[in-house]
mmCIF file of C-alpha atoms in Angstrom:
data_model
loop_
_atom_site.group_PDB
_atom_site.id
_atom_site.type_symbol
_atom_site.label_atom_id
_atom_site.label_comp_id
_atom_site.label_asym_id
_atom_site.label_seq_id
_atom_site.Cartn_x
_atom_site.Cartn_y
_atom_site.Cartn_z
ATOM 1 C CA MET A 20 -18.593 11.620 19.130
ATOM 2 C CA ASP A 21 -16.548 13.211 16.280
ATOM 3 C CA GLY A 22 -18.006 11.727 13.219
ATOM 4 C CA ARG A 23 -20.228 9.105 11.865
ATOM 5 C CA LYS A 24 -20.472 7.303 8.646
ATOM 6 C CA SER A 25 -23.277 4.718 8.233
ATOM 7 C CA GLY A 26 -25.087 3.084 5.396
ATOM 8 C CA THR A 27 -21.868 1.974 3.784
ATOM 9 C CA GLU A 28 -21.796 -0.884 1.143
ATOM 10 C CA ASN A 29 -21.425 -3.368 3.919
ATOM 11 C CA GLU A 30 -24.058 -1.466 6.213
ATOM 12 C CA MET A 31 -21.318 -1.024 8.910
ATOM 13 C CA GLU A 32 -21.711 1.914 11.219
ATOM 14 C CA MET A 33 -18.223 3.761 11.526
ATOM 15 C CA VAL A 34 -17.554 6.267 14.212
ATOM 16 C CA LEU A 35 -14.219 8.274 14.769
ATOM 17 C CA GLU A 36 -14.083 9.339 18.473
ATOM 18 C CA LYS A 37 -11.508 10.373 21.073
ATOM 19 C CA ALA A 38 -10.096 7.388 22.766
ATOM 20 C CA GLY A 39 -10.863 7.128 26.439
ATOM 21 C CA PRO A 40 -8.714 5.810 29.292
ATOM 22 C CA GLY A 41 -10.605 2.522 29.069
ATOM 23 C CA ASP A 42 -9.563 2.068 25.489
ATOM 24 C CA ALA A 43 -5.941 2.304 26.264
ATOM 25 C CA GLN A 44 -5.117 -1.437 26.469
ATOM 26 C CA ALA A 45 -7.047 -2.160 23.141
ATOM 27 C CA CYS A 46 -5.192 0.808 21.394
ATOM 28 C CA ALA A 47 -1.835 -0.421 22.779
ATOM 29 C CA ASP A 48 -2.520 -3.965 21.378
ATOM 30 C CA ILE A 49 -3.538 -2.600 17.969
ATOM 31 C CA LEU A 50 -0.230 -0.716 17.849
ATOM 32 C CA ASN A 51 1.642 -3.818 18.904
ATOM 33 C CA ALA A 52 -0.110 -5.968 16.331
ATOM 34 C CA GLY A 53 0.830 -3.197 13.779
ATOM 35 C CA ARG A 54 4.399 -3.438 14.769
ATOM 36 C CA LEU A 55 4.471 -7.122 14.186
ATOM 37 C CA PHE A 56 2.660 -6.755 10.863
ATOM 38 C CA GLN A 57 5.467 -4.211 9.768
ATOM 39 C CA ARG A 58 8.059 -6.992 10.555
ATOM 40 C CA GLU A 59 6.022 -9.622 8.703
ATOM 41 C CA GLN A 60 6.319 -7.283 5.653
ATOM 42 C CA GLY A 61 10.074 -7.000 6.069
ATOM 43 C CA PHE A 62 10.730 -3.690 7.684
ATOM 44 C CA VAL A 63 10.971 -1.968 11.000
ATOM 45 C CA GLN A 64 9.189 1.444 11.197
ATOM 46 C CA TRP A 65 8.250 1.285 14.847
ATOM 47 C CA ALA A 66 10.909 0.307 17.327
ATOM 48 C CA ASP A 67 10.282 -2.354 19.956
ATOM 49 C CA ASN A 68 9.725 0.333 22.665
ATOM 50 C CA TYR A 69 7.773 2.920 20.515
ATOM 51 C CA PRO A 70 4.771 3.501 20.248
ATOM 52 C CA ASN A 71 3.907 1.873 23.661
ATOM 53 C CA MET A 72 1.272 2.068 26.374
ATOM 54 C CA ASP A 73 2.761 5.321 27.589
ATOM 55 C CA SER A 74 2.464 6.865 24.139
ATOM 56 C CA VAL A 75 -1.196 5.851 24.007
ATOM 57 C CA ARG A 76 -1.794 7.194 27.661
ATOM 58 C CA GLU A 77 -0.141 10.511 26.590
ATOM 59 C CA ASP A 78 -2.228 10.704 23.434
ATOM 60 C CA ILE A 79 -5.431 9.960 25.316
ATOM 61 C CA ALA A 80 -4.649 12.395 28.197
ATOM 62 C CA SER A 81 -3.868 15.113 25.513
ATOM 63 C CA GLU A 82 -7.026 14.372 23.617
ATOM 64 C CA LYS A 83 -5.010 13.375 20.498
ATOM 65 C CA GLY A 84 -5.700 9.591 20.521
ATOM 66 C CA PHE A 85 -8.690 8.454 18.408
ATOM 67 C CA VAL A 86 -10.305 5.145 17.625
ATOM 68 C CA LEU A 87 -12.394 4.161 14.638
ATOM 69 C CA LYS A 88 -15.129 2.076 15.845
ATOM 70 C CA VAL A 89 -16.985 -0.345 13.553
ATOM 71 C CA ASP A 90 -20.355 -1.442 14.764
ATOM 72 C CA GLY A 91 -19.131 -0.480 18.259
ATOM 73 C CA LYS A 92 -15.834 -2.267 18.257
ATOM 74 C CA ILE A 93 -12.407 -0.616 18.045
ATOM 75 C CA ALA A 94 -11.146 -1.401 14.565
ATOM 76 C CA ALA A 95 -8.231 1.234 14.464
ATOM 77 C CA TYR A 96 -6.079 3.606 16.385
ATOM 78 C CA LEU A 97 -4.575 6.939 15.166
ATOM 79 C CA TYR A 98 -3.191 10.056 16.631
ATOM 80 C CA ILE A 99 -4.337 13.495 15.340
ATOM 81 C CA GLY A 100 -2.372 16.666 16.537
ATOM 82 C CA PHE A 101 -2.587 20.161 15.725
ATOM 83 C CA ASP A 102 0.697 21.367 17.370
ATOM 84 C CA GLY A 103 2.857 20.693 14.142
ATOM 85 C CA GLU A 104 5.646 18.210 13.997
ATOM 86 C CA SER A 105 9.231 19.653 14.492
ATOM 87 C CA ALA A 106 10.665 17.027 12.231
ATOM 88 C CA TYR A 107 8.520 18.485 9.440
ATOM 89 C CA ASP A 108 10.369 21.878 9.725
ATOM 90 C CA VAL A 109 13.096 20.651 7.481
ATOM 91 C CA ILE A 110 12.031 18.713 4.313
ATOM 92 C CA ARG A 111 13.951 17.624 1.215
ATOM 93 C CA GLY A 112 11.446 18.606 -1.206
ATOM 94 C CA ALA A 113 8.611 21.117 -0.164
ATOM 95 C CA TRP A 114 5.191 21.118 1.502
ATOM 96 C CA ARG A 115 2.468 22.486 -0.823
ATOM 97 C CA THR A 116 1.274 25.169 1.618
ATOM 98 C CA LYS A 117 2.530 26.999 4.561
ATOM 99 C CA GLU A 118 -0.819 27.045 6.322
ATOM 100 C CA PRO A 119 -1.414 25.565 9.722
ATOM 101 C CA TYR A 120 -1.777 21.793 9.455
ATOM 102 C CA ALA A 121 -2.749 18.782 11.316
ATOM 103 C CA VAL A 122 -0.609 15.703 11.838
ATOM 104 C CA ILE A 123 -1.797 12.119 11.691
ATOM 105 C CA HIS A 124 0.645 9.598 13.227
ATOM 106 C CA ARG A 125 0.454 5.943 14.721
ATOM 107 C CA VAL A 126 -2.255 4.547 12.240
ATOM 108 C CA ALA A 127 -2.930 0.882 12.902
ATOM 109 C CA PHE A 128 -5.817 -1.315 12.355
ATOM 110 C CA ASP A 129 -6.797 -4.345 14.364
ATOM 111 C CA ARG A 130 -5.807 -7.482 12.422
ATOM 112 C CA GLU A 131 -9.480 -8.440 12.031
ATOM 113 C CA TYR A 132 -10.143 -5.163 10.061
ATOM 114 C CA ARG A 133 -7.025 -5.060 7.748
ATOM 115 C CA GLY A 134 -7.609 -5.337 4.057
ATOM 116 C CA LEU A 135 -11.341 -4.290 4.238
ATOM 117 C CA GLY A 136 -10.823 -0.981 2.767
ATOM 118 C CA LEU A 137 -11.719 0.915 5.927
ATOM 119 C CA SER A 138 -8.883 3.377 5.597
ATOM 120 C CA LYS A 139 -11.012 5.493 3.283
ATOM 121 C CA ALA A 140 -13.699 5.937 5.902
ATOM 122 C CA MET A 141 -11.139 6.428 8.596
ATOM 123 C CA PHE A 142 -9.465 9.270 6.711
ATOM 124 C CA GLU A 143 -12.823 10.874 5.647
ATOM 125 C CA LEU A 144 -13.867 10.890 9.273
ATOM 126 C CA ALA A 145 -10.487 12.290 10.333
ATOM 127 C CA GLU A 146 -10.580 14.884 7.627
ATOM 128 C CA LYS A 147 -14.028 16.044 8.674
ATOM 129 C CA TYR A 148 -12.736 16.411 12.462
ATOM 130 C CA ILE A 149 -9.730 18.433 11.108
ATOM 131 C CA LEU A 150 -11.814 20.679 8.870
ATOM 132 C CA ALA A 151 -14.196 21.397 11.717
ATOM 133 C CA ARG A 152 -11.292 22.838 13.428
ATOM 134 C CA GLY A 153 -10.581 25.225 10.692
ATOM 135 C CA ILE A 154 -7.410 23.382 9.331
ATOM 136 C CA ARG A 155 -7.087 22.568 5.740
ATOM 137 C CA GLU A 156 -3.961 20.486 5.395
ATOM 138 C CA VAL A 157 -2.893 17.224 6.822
ATOM 139 C CA ARG A 158 0.655 15.927 6.963
ATOM 140 C CA MET A 159 1.883 12.451 7.361
ATOM 141 C CA ASP A 160 4.991 10.434 7.006
ATOM 142 C CA THR A 161 6.034 6.899 6.462
ATOM 143 C CA HIS A 162 8.841 4.546 6.124
ATOM 144 C CA HIS A 163 10.475 4.053 2.707
ATOM 145 C CA GLU A 164 9.745 0.343 2.823
ATOM 146 C CA ASN A 165 6.204 0.654 3.992
ATOM 147 C CA LYS A 166 4.720 0.037 0.646
ATOM 148 C CA ARG A 167 1.333 -0.618 2.008
ATOM 149 C CA MET A 168 0.998 2.641 3.874
ATOM 150 C CA GLN A 169 2.365 4.544 0.791
ATOM 151 C CA HIS A 170 -0.414 2.928 -1.270
ATOM 152 C CA VAL A 171 -3.044 3.792 1.342
ATOM 153 C CA LEU A 172 -1.921 7.317 1.521
ATOM 154 C CA GLU A 173 -1.826 7.749 -2.337
ATOM 155 C CA LYS A 174 -5.172 6.095 -2.661
ATOM 156 C CA ASN A 175 -6.677 8.516 -0.079
ATOM 157 C CA GLY A 176 -5.468 11.597 -1.857
ATOM 158 C CA PHE A 177 -2.025 12.237 -0.156
ATOM 159 C CA VAL A 178 0.687 13.680 -2.200
ATOM 160 C CA LEU A 179 4.325 12.765 -1.763
ATOM 161 C CA CYS A 180 6.157 16.207 -1.053
ATOM 162 C CA GLY A 181 9.682 14.900 -0.142
ATOM 163 C CA GLU A 182 11.600 13.412 2.740
ATOM 164 C CA VAL A 183 11.858 14.374 6.404
ATOM 165 C CA THR A 184 13.986 12.762 9.279
ATOM 166 C CA LEU A 185 11.973 11.492 12.131
ATOM 167 C CA ARG A 186 13.596 9.905 15.241
ATOM 168 C CA GLY A 187 16.820 9.870 13.276
ATOM 169 C CA GLU A 188 15.481 7.978 10.283
ATOM 170 C CA PRO A 189 14.479 9.279 6.695
ATOM 171 C CA ARG A 190 10.721 9.175 6.098
ATOM 172 C CA LEU A 191 8.677 9.895 3.038
ATOM 173 C CA ALA A 192 6.574 13.013 3.740
ATOM 174 C CA TYR A 193 3.039 13.315 2.419
ATOM 175 C CA ASP A 194 0.320 16.060 2.673
ATOM 176 C CA LYS A 195 -3.259 16.404 1.677
ATOM 177 C CA ILE A 196 -5.032 19.807 1.097
ATOM 178 C CA LEU A 197 -8.508 19.272 2.456
ATOM 179 C CA THR A 198 -11.672 20.798 0.774
ATOM 180 C CA CYS A 199 -14.872 21.445 2.500
ATOM 181 C CA VAL A 200 -17.572 18.807 1.953
#
């Protein structure tokens, strides 16, 4: 168990924990639903073959795949890494620090949990996990057309720092400097 949040407005218990091998199919299904959701919004950020089940299995094996559970059910999937992101080495703009940072990728919510405002709890729990490892900065990127994720990031305290190129495509680059709670 990596973090808990209970007693929320809706009295839901939320837990962020490392995904296990038994969670792989649910995580892959959430990512596939996220891919379809992107297309429904009129853009393609995730290609047909990525992220996929192999990505999820790799994330889980390296202990970088996480699930947000709401009342015991997997509501979201995300990747948290501490090894940097080579695509972030070159930015048109500037990161706000040169400190070691964590990366969050592959954020997706199960269809049933979208639009419920759970991203705030998810980010709070992820940030608590990151801070516990002595890291005070988080970096993320998103597609120029992914207005929903841009809104979520900005609403959760991320600042637009510039543009990076990831898998051959330009992406908006965000960071957040974490404070101890």
